[in-house]
């Protein structure tokens, strides 16, 4: 099995060629807002534990 045929097989598998259907993806704005919220929460937690005493 050559590298080219393996790559072709993996791409076909990743595309879901067997079912042929496409799934609905999340909205980019929802994904970005969720990521921003998580990062701000982590920043807030980090600053809470890093206070000078």
mmCIF file of C-alpha atoms in Angstrom:
data_model
loop_
_atom_site.group_PDB
_atom_site.id
_atom_site.type_symbol
_atom_site.label_atom_id
_atom_site.label_comp_id
_atom_site.label_asym_id
_atom_site.label_seq_id
_atom_site.Cartn_x
_atom_site.Cartn_y
_atom_site.Cartn_z
ATOM 1 C CA UNK A 1 0.000 0.000 0.000
ATOM 2 C CA UNK A 2 1.603 3.223 -1.115
ATOM 3 C CA UNK A 3 1.449 6.575 0.628
ATOM 4 C CA UNK A 4 -0.741 8.044 -2.109
ATOM 5 C CA UNK A 5 -3.357 5.318 -1.912
ATOM 6 C CA UNK A 6 -3.388 5.509 1.869
ATOM 7 C CA UNK A 7 -3.897 9.281 1.772
ATOM 8 C CA UNK A 8 -6.684 8.915 -0.790
ATOM 9 C CA UNK A 9 -8.400 6.319 1.355
ATOM 10 C CA UNK A 10 -8.168 8.514 4.469
ATOM 11 C CA UNK A 11 -9.553 11.544 2.640
ATOM 12 C CA UNK A 12 -12.446 9.478 1.331
ATOM 13 C CA UNK A 13 -13.101 8.166 4.805
ATOM 14 C CA UNK A 14 -12.958 11.660 6.334
ATOM 15 C CA UNK A 15 -15.429 12.982 3.765
ATOM 16 C CA UNK A 16 -17.933 10.365 4.773
ATOM 17 C CA UNK A 17 -18.322 9.027 1.247
ATOM 18 C CA UNK A 18 -20.204 6.010 2.527
ATOM 19 C CA UNK A 19 -23.230 7.960 3.749
ATOM 20 C CA UNK A 20 -22.852 10.865 1.404
ATOM 21 C CA UNK A 21 -24.685 13.194 3.781
ATOM 22 C CA UNK A 22 -23.421 16.438 5.211
ATOM 23 C CA UNK A 23 -23.841 17.403 8.835
ATOM 24 C CA UNK A 24 -24.856 20.826 10.028
ATOM 25 C CA UNK A 25 -21.964 22.728 11.474
ATOM 26 C CA UNK A 26 -22.003 25.267 14.254
ATOM 27 C CA UNK A 27 -22.208 28.930 13.433
ATOM 28 C CA UNK A 28 -18.768 30.571 13.495
ATOM 29 C CA UNK A 29 -20.041 33.393 15.718
ATOM 30 C CA UNK A 30 -21.263 30.886 18.321
ATOM 31 C CA UNK A 31 -17.963 29.014 18.256
ATOM 32 C CA UNK A 32 -15.960 32.245 18.548
ATOM 33 C CA UNK A 33 -18.113 33.629 21.346
ATOM 34 C CA UNK A 34 -17.850 30.353 23.257
ATOM 35 C CA UNK A 35 -14.081 30.264 22.867
ATOM 36 C CA UNK A 36 -13.810 33.894 23.997
ATOM 37 C CA UNK A 37 -15.987 33.195 27.032
ATOM 38 C CA UNK A 38 -13.861 30.191 28.029
ATOM 39 C CA UNK A 39 -10.611 32.149 27.615
ATOM 40 C CA UNK A 40 -11.937 35.069 29.660
ATOM 41 C CA UNK A 41 -13.038 32.647 32.382
ATOM 42 C CA UNK A 42 -9.574 31.056 32.437
ATOM 43 C CA UNK A 43 -7.990 34.514 32.594
ATOM 44 C CA UNK A 44 -10.210 35.466 35.534
ATOM 45 C CA UNK A 45 -9.401 32.222 37.395
ATOM 46 C CA UNK A 46 -5.670 32.690 36.752
ATOM 47 C CA UNK A 47 -5.685 36.243 38.093
ATOM 48 C CA UNK A 48 -7.613 35.151 41.185
ATOM 49 C CA UNK A 49 -4.940 32.613 42.122
ATOM 50 C CA UNK A 50 -2.056 34.930 41.213
ATOM 51 C CA UNK A 51 -2.768 37.792 43.627
ATOM 52 C CA UNK A 52 0.048 39.222 45.655
ATOM 53 C CA UNK A 53 -0.534 38.679 49.323
#
